[in-house]
Short mmCIF file of C-alpha atoms and ligand atoms in Angstrom, two decimals:
data_model
loop_
_atom_site.label_atom_id
_atom_site.label_comp_id
_atom_site.label_asym_id
_atom_site.label_seq_id
_atom_site.Cartn_x
_atom_site.Cartn_y
_atom_site.Cartn_z
CA MET I 208 103.45 86.08 203.85
CA LYS I 209 102.83 89.86 204.14
CA ASN I 210 105.93 92.02 203.61
CA ILE I 211 106.50 94.13 206.70
CA ALA I 212 109.31 96.68 206.63
CA LEU I 213 110.75 98.49 209.63
CA ILE I 214 112.70 101.62 208.68
CA THR I 215 114.95 103.38 211.16
CA GLY I 216 115.68 106.94 210.03
CA VAL I 217 112.28 107.18 208.34
CA THR I 218 112.20 110.98 208.69
CA GLY I 219 115.47 111.41 206.79
CA GLN I 220 116.10 111.95 203.09
CA ASP I 221 116.44 108.25 202.26
CA GLY I 222 113.81 107.07 204.75
CA SER I 223 111.17 109.22 203.08
CA TYR I 224 111.94 107.96 199.56
CA LEU I 225 112.23 104.36 200.73
CA SER I 226 108.85 104.58 202.49
CA GLU I 227 107.20 105.77 199.27
CA PHE I 228 108.94 103.01 197.30
CA LEU I 229 107.90 100.22 199.68
CA LEU I 230 104.33 101.47 200.11
CA GLU I 231 103.98 101.38 196.33
CA LYS I 232 105.13 97.76 196.42
CA GLY I 233 102.36 96.94 198.89
CA TYR I 234 104.48 96.66 202.05
CA ASP I 235 103.29 97.51 205.51
CA VAL I 236 105.82 100.20 206.44
CA HIS I 237 106.74 100.94 210.05
CA GLY I 238 109.08 103.81 210.87
CA ILE I 239 110.99 104.83 213.98
CA ILE I 240 110.65 108.44 215.07
CA ARG I 241 112.28 110.32 217.92
CA ARG I 242 110.60 112.70 220.30
CA SER I 243 111.33 116.23 219.17
CA SER I 244 110.08 119.62 220.36
CA VAL I 245 108.85 120.24 216.81
CA ASP I 246 106.28 117.71 215.69
CA TYR I 247 106.17 118.52 211.98
CA ARG I 248 108.06 115.86 210.00
CA GLU I 249 108.50 117.63 206.69
CA ARG I 250 109.75 114.76 204.49
CA ILE I 251 107.05 112.26 205.48
CA ALA I 252 104.15 114.58 206.29
CA HIS I 253 102.43 113.56 203.04
CA LEU I 254 102.54 109.87 204.10
CA GLU I 255 101.11 110.27 207.60
CA GLY I 256 97.56 108.91 207.61
CA THR I 257 98.30 106.38 204.83
CA PRO I 258 96.72 103.10 206.06
CA ASN I 259 99.86 100.94 205.69
CA PHE I 260 102.22 103.54 207.14
CA HIS I 261 102.85 103.43 210.89
CA LEU I 262 105.17 105.48 213.10
CA HIS I 263 106.58 104.42 216.49
CA TYR I 264 108.74 106.16 219.06
CA ALA I 265 112.11 104.49 219.63
CA ASP I 266 115.77 105.47 219.55
CA MET I 267 118.95 103.82 218.31
CA SER I 268 120.56 104.62 221.67
CA ASP I 269 117.82 102.77 223.61
CA SER I 270 118.09 98.96 223.37
CA MET I 271 114.85 98.34 225.21
CA SER I 272 112.84 100.46 222.79
CA LEU I 273 114.32 98.54 219.84
CA VAL I 274 113.72 95.11 221.37
CA LYS I 275 110.10 95.99 222.17
CA LEU I 276 109.42 97.50 218.76
CA VAL I 277 110.97 94.67 216.73
CA GLY I 278 108.91 92.21 218.80
CA LYS I 279 105.71 94.19 218.23
CA VAL I 280 106.17 94.81 214.47
CA GLN I 281 107.64 91.37 213.58
CA PRO I 282 109.32 92.82 210.46
CA THR I 283 110.32 90.69 207.48
CA GLU I 284 112.82 93.38 206.39
CA ILE I 285 114.64 96.02 208.45
CA TYR I 286 116.30 99.02 206.79
CA ASN I 287 118.71 100.61 209.26
CA LEU I 288 119.04 104.15 207.93
CA ALA I 289 119.16 105.98 211.28
CA ALA I 290 122.40 107.81 211.89
CA GLN I 291 124.05 111.03 212.92
CA SER I 292 124.89 111.38 209.25
CA HIS I 293 126.84 114.65 209.03
CA VAL I 294 130.59 114.10 208.76
CA GLN I 295 131.61 117.56 210.01
CA VAL I 296 129.22 117.30 212.99
CA SER I 297 130.85 113.97 213.93
CA PHE I 298 134.02 115.92 214.86
CA ASP I 299 131.93 118.00 217.31
CA ALA I 300 129.82 115.10 218.67
CA PRO I 301 132.03 112.01 218.25
CA GLU I 302 130.62 110.05 221.22
CA PHE I 303 126.99 110.51 220.18
CA THR I 304 127.94 109.58 216.62
CA ALA I 305 129.61 106.37 217.83
CA ASP I 306 126.66 105.51 220.05
CA VAL I 307 124.08 105.81 217.26
CA ASP I 308 126.09 104.89 214.14
CA ALA I 309 128.17 102.06 215.63
CA VAL I 310 126.59 100.61 218.80
CA GLY I 311 123.11 101.39 217.44
CA VAL I 312 123.66 98.81 214.69
CA LEU I 313 124.62 96.19 217.28
CA ARG I 314 121.52 97.02 219.35
CA LEU I 315 119.30 96.48 216.33
CA LEU I 316 120.90 93.16 215.41
CA GLU I 317 120.52 91.99 219.00
CA ALA I 318 116.87 93.12 219.01
CA VAL I 319 116.28 90.76 216.07
CA ARG I 320 118.06 87.89 217.86
CA THR I 321 116.26 88.55 221.15
CA ASN I 322 112.94 88.20 219.30
CA HIS I 323 114.14 85.01 217.55
CA LEU I 324 113.63 86.53 214.09
CA GLU I 325 117.06 85.59 212.67
CA LYS I 326 115.55 83.19 210.13
CA THR I 327 112.67 85.38 208.94
CA CYS I 328 113.94 88.96 209.03
CA LYS I 329 116.43 90.41 206.51
CA ILE I 330 118.47 93.47 207.52
CA TYR I 331 119.89 96.24 205.35
CA GLN I 332 122.63 98.42 206.86
CA ALA I 333 123.18 101.92 205.42
CA SER I 334 126.92 101.84 204.97
CA THR I 335 128.93 104.52 203.22
CA SER I 336 131.70 105.42 200.81
CA GLU I 337 133.22 107.36 203.73
CA LEU I 338 134.70 103.98 204.77
CA TYR I 339 137.22 104.42 201.91
CA GLY I 340 138.16 107.79 203.43
CA LYS I 341 141.80 108.56 202.70
CA VAL I 342 141.42 106.50 199.59
CA GLU I 343 143.85 103.75 198.76
CA GLU I 344 142.51 103.15 195.23
CA VAL I 345 140.47 105.05 192.61
CA PRO I 346 137.72 104.19 191.69
CA GLN I 347 136.56 102.24 194.75
CA ASN I 348 134.81 98.85 194.61
CA GLU I 349 133.80 96.10 197.08
CA ASN I 350 137.45 94.98 197.38
CA THR I 351 139.05 98.38 197.99
CA PRO I 352 140.63 98.58 201.47
CA PHE I 353 138.92 100.85 204.00
CA HIS I 354 140.69 103.84 205.54
CA PRO I 355 138.05 105.79 207.53
CA TYR I 356 138.95 109.45 207.98
CA SER I 357 136.41 110.96 210.42
CA PRO I 358 134.65 109.92 213.66
CA TYR I 359 131.56 109.29 211.48
CA ALA I 360 133.43 106.93 209.18
CA VAL I 361 135.05 105.07 212.08
CA ALA I 362 131.61 104.53 213.65
CA LYS I 363 130.17 103.36 210.32
CA LEU I 364 133.10 100.96 209.92
CA TYR I 365 132.03 99.24 213.14
CA GLY I 366 128.50 99.02 211.74
CA PHE I 367 129.81 97.41 208.56
CA TRP I 368 131.91 94.81 210.40
CA ILE I 369 129.31 93.90 213.03
CA VAL I 370 126.79 93.25 210.26
CA LYS I 371 129.31 91.00 208.51
CA GLU I 372 130.09 89.28 211.80
CA TYR I 373 126.42 88.52 212.56
CA ARG I 374 125.97 87.22 209.01
CA GLU I 375 128.82 84.76 209.50
CA ALA I 376 128.36 83.91 213.17
CA TYR I 377 124.57 83.51 213.24
CA ASN I 378 123.81 82.89 209.58
CA MET I 379 121.58 85.97 209.47
CA TYR I 380 120.50 87.64 206.22
CA CYS I 381 122.13 91.01 206.95
CA CYS I 382 124.17 93.08 204.54
CA SER I 383 125.50 96.53 203.79
CA GLY I 384 124.97 98.86 200.88
CA ILE I 385 128.15 100.92 200.53
CA LEU I 386 126.41 103.96 199.13
CA PHE I 387 128.25 106.90 197.61
CA ASN I 388 126.82 110.40 198.09
CA HIS I 389 123.22 110.70 196.98
CA GLU I 390 121.34 113.93 196.98
CA SER I 391 117.89 115.30 196.24
CA GLU I 392 115.52 118.16 196.84
CA ARG I 393 114.97 116.56 200.28
CA ARG I 394 118.69 116.62 201.23
CA GLY I 395 119.52 118.24 204.58
CA GLU I 396 120.34 121.91 204.10
CA THR I 397 123.87 121.76 205.54
CA PHE I 398 125.20 119.11 203.13
CA VAL I 399 127.22 120.80 200.43
CA THR I 400 124.91 120.18 197.43
CA ARG I 401 121.76 121.49 199.10
CA LYS I 402 123.63 124.37 200.66
CA ILE I 403 124.74 125.33 197.14
CA THR I 404 121.35 124.93 195.40
CA LEU I 405 119.57 126.92 198.12
CA ALA I 406 122.22 129.66 198.02
CA ALA I 407 122.10 129.85 194.20
CA ALA I 408 118.30 130.26 194.40
CA ARG I 409 118.53 132.88 197.16
CA ILE I 410 121.26 134.87 195.39
CA ALA I 411 119.29 134.78 192.11
CA GLN I 412 116.26 136.14 193.99
CA GLY I 413 118.13 138.84 195.91
CA LYS I 414 117.89 137.08 199.32
CA GLN I 415 121.58 136.31 199.90
CA ASP I 416 124.80 138.09 198.95
CA CYS I 417 127.45 135.40 198.96
CA LEU I 418 127.87 131.63 199.44
CA TYR I 419 130.75 130.54 201.71
CA LEU I 420 132.18 127.07 201.16
CA GLY I 421 135.11 124.96 202.39
CA ASN I 422 137.19 122.70 200.16
CA MET I 423 135.97 123.20 196.60
CA ASP I 424 138.54 120.75 195.16
CA SER I 425 136.82 117.85 196.92
CA LEU I 426 135.56 115.20 194.49
CA ARG I 427 132.37 113.20 194.89
CA ASP I 428 130.36 110.61 193.00
CA TRP I 429 126.90 112.16 193.35
CA GLY I 430 123.70 110.24 192.52
CA TYR I 431 119.97 110.84 193.01
CA ALA I 432 118.55 109.51 196.30
CA LYS I 433 115.30 108.42 194.67
CA ASP I 434 117.27 106.03 192.41
CA TYR I 435 119.38 104.72 195.30
CA VAL I 436 116.56 103.53 197.57
CA GLU I 437 115.60 100.98 194.91
CA CYS I 438 119.04 99.38 195.43
CA MET I 439 118.46 99.04 199.16
CA TRP I 440 115.42 96.93 198.37
CA LEU I 441 117.16 94.97 195.59
CA ILE I 442 120.03 94.10 197.97
CA LEU I 443 117.50 92.38 200.27
CA GLN I 444 115.86 90.46 197.40
CA GLN I 445 118.98 88.43 196.50
CA GLU I 446 119.24 84.74 197.28
CA LYS I 447 122.43 85.23 199.34
CA PRO I 448 123.19 88.23 201.58
CA GLU I 449 126.05 90.25 200.04
CA ASP I 450 127.48 93.77 200.30
CA PHE I 451 127.27 96.12 197.30
CA VAL I 452 128.86 99.40 196.21
CA ILE I 453 126.17 101.74 194.91
CA ALA I 454 127.48 104.69 192.88
CA THR I 455 127.07 106.36 189.50
CA GLY I 456 130.69 105.82 188.36
CA VAL I 457 131.01 109.53 187.53
CA GLN I 458 132.98 112.07 189.59
CA HIS I 459 132.72 115.87 189.92
CA SER I 460 134.21 118.54 192.18
CA VAL I 461 132.33 120.80 194.60
CA ARG I 462 133.38 123.67 192.29
CA GLU I 463 131.76 121.98 189.26
CA PHE I 464 128.56 121.39 191.22
CA THR I 465 128.54 125.05 192.24
CA GLN I 466 129.10 126.34 188.71
CA LEU I 467 126.30 124.19 187.27
CA ALA I 468 123.86 125.05 190.08
CA PHE I 469 124.38 128.79 189.53
CA HIS I 470 124.00 128.24 185.78
CA HIS I 471 120.55 126.71 186.37
CA ALA I 472 119.69 129.69 188.58
CA GLY I 473 120.56 131.99 185.66
CA ILE I 474 124.01 133.11 186.85
CA GLU I 475 127.32 132.28 185.12
CA LEU I 476 130.36 132.14 187.40
CA LYS I 477 134.09 132.33 186.71
CA PHE I 478 136.44 131.01 189.40
CA GLU I 479 139.65 132.92 190.19
CA GLY I 480 142.40 132.50 192.80
CA LYS I 481 143.48 129.48 194.81
CA ASP I 482 142.67 127.79 198.12
CA MET I 483 141.45 130.31 200.72
CA ASP I 484 141.60 133.14 198.16
CA GLU I 485 139.46 131.43 195.56
CA LYS I 486 136.36 133.34 194.46
CA GLY I 487 133.41 132.68 192.17
CA ILE I 488 132.72 135.89 190.28
CA CYS I 489 129.53 136.58 188.34
CA VAL I 490 130.26 137.11 184.62
CA SER I 491 126.73 137.14 183.21
CA VAL I 492 123.08 136.75 184.17
CA ILE I 493 119.90 135.73 182.39
CA ASN I 494 117.51 137.96 184.35
CA PRO I 495 118.13 141.67 183.54
CA ALA I 496 117.07 142.49 187.12
CA ASN I 497 120.25 140.71 188.26
CA GLU I 498 122.68 142.73 186.12
CA HIS I 499 123.98 144.45 189.26
CA LEU I 500 125.53 141.08 190.22
CA ILE I 501 127.97 141.11 187.28
CA GLY I 502 131.55 141.48 188.53
CA LYS I 503 130.55 140.67 192.15
CA THR I 504 131.98 137.81 194.23
CA LEU I 505 129.11 135.40 194.81
CA VAL I 506 131.13 132.43 196.10
CA ALA I 507 134.01 132.65 198.58
CA VAL I 508 135.95 130.30 200.85
CA SER I 509 135.63 130.18 204.63
CA GLU I 510 137.89 128.28 206.98
CA ASP I 511 134.80 127.37 209.04
CA PHE I 512 133.82 124.71 206.50
CA TYR I 513 137.18 122.92 206.38
CA ARG I 514 137.39 119.63 208.30
CA PRO I 515 140.27 118.39 210.49
CA THR I 516 140.59 115.50 208.00
CA ASP I 517 138.68 115.57 204.72
CA VAL I 518 137.83 112.83 202.26
CA VAL I 519 138.60 114.32 198.86
CA ASN I 520 138.50 111.63 196.18
CA LEU I 521 135.38 109.47 196.22
CA TRP I 522 134.56 107.70 192.97
CA GLY I 523 132.56 104.46 192.98
CA ASP I 524 132.65 101.49 190.68
CA PRO I 525 129.07 100.10 190.42
CA THR I 526 130.00 97.09 188.23
CA LYS I 527 128.78 94.50 190.75
CA ALA I 528 125.45 96.29 191.36
CA LYS I 529 124.85 96.56 187.61
CA ALA I 530 125.61 92.87 187.03
CA LYS I 531 123.94 91.27 190.05
CA LEU I 532 121.11 93.67 190.88
CA GLY I 533 120.41 94.71 187.28
CA TRP I 534 120.53 98.33 188.49
CA ASN I 535 121.11 101.25 186.13
CA PRO I 536 123.40 103.79 187.84
CA GLN I 537 122.71 106.41 185.16
CA THR I 538 118.93 106.69 185.59
CA THR I 539 119.37 110.30 186.68
CA SER I 540 122.52 112.04 185.42
CA PHE I 541 124.60 114.55 187.39
CA GLU I 542 123.26 117.33 185.15
CA GLN I 543 119.64 116.27 185.77
CA LEU I 544 120.25 115.97 189.52
CA VAL I 545 121.58 119.53 189.77
CA GLU I 546 118.71 120.82 187.64
CA ILE I 547 116.07 119.03 189.77
CA MET I 548 117.54 120.46 192.97
CA VAL I 549 117.89 124.03 191.67
CA GLU I 550 114.43 124.05 190.15
CA HIS I 551 112.96 122.89 193.46
CA ASP I 552 114.89 125.46 195.49
CA MET I 553 114.05 128.35 193.12
CA ALA I 554 110.37 127.56 193.74
CA LYS I 555 110.92 127.07 197.50
CA VAL I 556 112.69 130.42 197.91
CA ALA I 557 110.02 132.19 195.83
CA ALA I 558 107.29 130.61 197.98
CA GLU I 559 109.08 131.68 201.19
CA ASP I 560 108.87 135.21 199.86
CA VAL I 561 105.14 134.96 199.21
CA ALA I 562 104.58 133.36 202.65
CA SER I 563 106.53 136.09 204.40
CA ARG I 564 104.63 138.83 202.43
CA VAL I 565 101.33 137.23 203.48
CA ARG I 566 102.52 137.15 207.13
CA THR I 567 103.64 140.81 207.00
CA ASN I 568 100.40 141.93 205.34
CA LEU I 569 98.35 139.93 207.82
CA ALA I 570 100.18 141.50 210.77
CA GLU I 571 99.56 144.95 209.29
CA TYR I 572 95.88 144.24 208.60
CA LEU I 573 95.41 142.88 212.13
CA GLU I 574 97.08 145.96 213.59
CA LYS I 575 94.89 148.29 211.54
CA GLY I 576 91.78 146.28 212.38
CA ILE I 577 91.19 145.47 208.67
CA VAL I 578 90.98 141.76 209.57
CA LYS I 579 90.10 140.39 212.96
P1 NAP L 861 119.51 111.95 207.17
O1 NAP L 861 118.63 112.69 206.21
O2 NAP L 861 120.47 112.70 208.01
O3 NAP L 861 118.54 111.08 208.11
C1 NAP L 861 119.03 110.45 209.27
C2 NAP L 861 117.87 109.79 209.98
O4 NAP L 861 118.36 109.16 211.17
C3 NAP L 861 116.77 110.79 210.45
O5 NAP L 861 115.52 110.17 210.28
C4 NAP L 861 117.08 110.93 211.93
O6 NAP L 861 115.97 111.29 212.72
C5 NAP L 861 117.51 109.51 212.26
N1 NAP L 861 118.24 109.42 213.53
C6 NAP L 861 119.37 110.05 213.92
N2 NAP L 861 119.71 109.68 215.16
C7 NAP L 861 118.79 108.79 215.59
C8 NAP L 861 118.60 108.06 216.78
N3 NAP L 861 119.42 108.18 217.83
N4 NAP L 861 117.53 107.20 216.86
C9 NAP L 861 116.66 107.09 215.82
N5 NAP L 861 116.78 107.77 214.67
C10 NAP L 861 117.84 108.60 214.55
O7 NAP L 861 120.36 110.84 206.39
P2 NAP L 861 120.17 110.25 204.92
O8 NAP L 861 120.92 111.09 203.96
O9 NAP L 861 118.76 109.94 204.69
O10 NAP L 861 121.03 108.90 205.05
C11 NAP L 861 120.42 107.70 205.50
C12 NAP L 861 121.50 106.73 205.99
O11 NAP L 861 122.40 106.46 204.94
C13 NAP L 861 122.35 107.27 207.13
O12 NAP L 861 122.68 106.16 207.94
C14 NAP L 861 123.61 107.79 206.44
O13 NAP L 861 124.70 107.76 207.33
C15 NAP L 861 123.74 106.79 205.32
N6 NAP L 861 124.38 107.27 204.10
C16 NAP L 861 123.92 108.39 203.47
C17 NAP L 861 124.50 108.78 202.27
C18 NAP L 861 124.02 110.00 201.53
O14 NAP L 861 124.74 110.47 200.64
N7 NAP L 861 122.83 110.51 201.82
C19 NAP L 861 125.55 108.02 201.71
C20 NAP L 861 125.97 106.87 202.39
C21 NAP L 861 125.37 106.49 203.56
P3 NAP L 861 115.58 112.84 213.02
O15 NAP L 861 114.80 113.30 211.81
O16 NAP L 861 114.76 112.74 214.25
O17 NAP L 861 116.86 113.59 213.19
O1 G4F L 862 128.00 117.26 201.45
P1 G4F L 862 129.00 116.82 202.45
O2 G4F L 862 128.85 117.36 203.84
O3 G4F L 862 128.96 115.23 202.43
P2 G4F L 862 130.00 114.11 202.89
O4 G4F L 862 130.94 114.60 203.90
O5 G4F L 862 130.57 113.52 201.65
O6 G4F L 862 129.04 113.07 203.61
C1 G4F L 862 127.80 112.64 203.00
O7 G4F L 862 128.05 111.57 202.12
C2 G4F L 862 128.57 110.38 202.76
C3 G4F L 862 128.81 109.34 201.65
O8 G4F L 862 130.11 109.50 201.16
C4 G4F L 862 127.56 109.89 203.77
F1 G4F L 862 128.01 108.75 204.36
C5 G4F L 862 127.33 110.96 204.82
O9 G4F L 862 126.31 110.52 205.71
C6 G4F L 862 126.85 112.25 204.13
O10 G4F L 862 125.58 112.00 203.58
O11 G4F L 862 130.47 117.18 201.95
C7 G4F L 862 130.96 116.79 200.69
C8 G4F L 862 132.32 117.44 200.45
C9 G4F L 862 133.32 117.28 201.60
O12 G4F L 862 134.59 116.99 201.09
C10 G4F L 862 133.35 118.67 202.22
O13 G4F L 862 134.61 119.00 202.82
O14 G4F L 862 132.12 118.85 200.27
C11 G4F L 862 133.09 119.54 201.00
N1 G4F L 862 132.58 120.88 201.34
C12 G4F L 862 133.11 122.05 200.88
N2 G4F L 862 132.44 123.08 201.39
C13 G4F L 862 131.56 121.16 202.15
C14 G4F L 862 131.47 122.57 202.18
N3 G4F L 862 130.71 120.37 202.84
C15 G4F L 862 129.72 120.99 203.57
N4 G4F L 862 128.83 120.20 204.24
N5 G4F L 862 129.61 122.36 203.65
C16 G4F L 862 130.46 123.19 202.97
O15 G4F L 862 130.34 124.42 203.05
#
């Protein structure tokens, strides 16, 4: 039987890596896209036009679109990655977050049942370490109690339980990957890691003066997204549907991430002060052109990036995934991850500069009639 995957959230960080992974395995990959005023889908632009890659309009808030699409595609595997995935935004848009991240999961499960695909279609639900929230145990594993601590986490908790319920009530192959934070050069620019790597690149190239962050004491178990999508697939290849924690088993603070990212951008930082008064001060630079930065505050704290309730101690225990999925959580180390992201963003920022110089020159040449 041909493997046919339906990916919701195909335009996101994970959706783009998962599409590449499944296409390489010979799957027919179908992805759900939303109507947007901007048509360019940066993360999957390179896949559009690939014969086995198909995009369809639908929305997690629109049951009818999901029922029709599942019926048309007849998937053998569904990866439900679509979500309003930003924790801080979930405090500003809690109802939308609940609609997409909680009820959206139910709509998708019902779309499978409505099309009578319960016996032939396996479903992966993108669950999250945010379920542990105000953590009750460190490190966290599949048996750690949940204590969600944001509207996002509460919505995702519903998603987790409704998947479990449908597995038990209707004997469906549906399960959750409880994934800890995973990052990459494709990470959204307002998540803390990408915000830091882009700022380090911009500061090193004279395009930004200072990076403002929220809680730098916050601890995360950060992995590489490209490694994590393999687990999503492995979870659906097991004989029995089960939930898995996916994490590296190594924990770092936002401050440590920042220090290492600036190091890779050629800037050494020393942190001084506490809480709102904490500052990252430049103590040395590699590039002589950046010597003027020495002694300057390049990282500071802003209240704007603090959350009403913050999850501050995430640390996953991937023992079960290692044993049952045969997955290596250390394929890409924390140090390599930070280096990959900074290297990418140094090149991106440099290219933006070239692109903007070309635009400025072109405007000038057009004005002077040098080019027509
Ligand atoms: P992401 O980059 O923010 O991508 C989210 C995707 O969901 C985008 O394709 C987005 O489409 C789509 N989407 C949002 N609302 C939708 C709607 N109403 N209907 C259809 N599609 C919708 O997220 P990610 O980092 O790839 O994460 C993938 C999934 O894993 C999410 O469910 C996230 O909550 C979960 N997760 C992520 C992490 C992590 O560290 N990355 C950890 C644990 C769990 P547009 O492009 O149109 O906005
Ligand atoms: O990068 P973050 O925004 O990711 P967060 O909240 O951990 O959520 C991500 O990972 C979850 C898995 O645990 C996913 F479910 C979720 O979809 C998303 O992908 O923030 C990480 C930490 C937080 O404690 C935050 O308070 O960094 C802290 N932080 C400090 N300064 C900041 C900032 N976060 C952001 N976004 N921006 C800051 O300036």
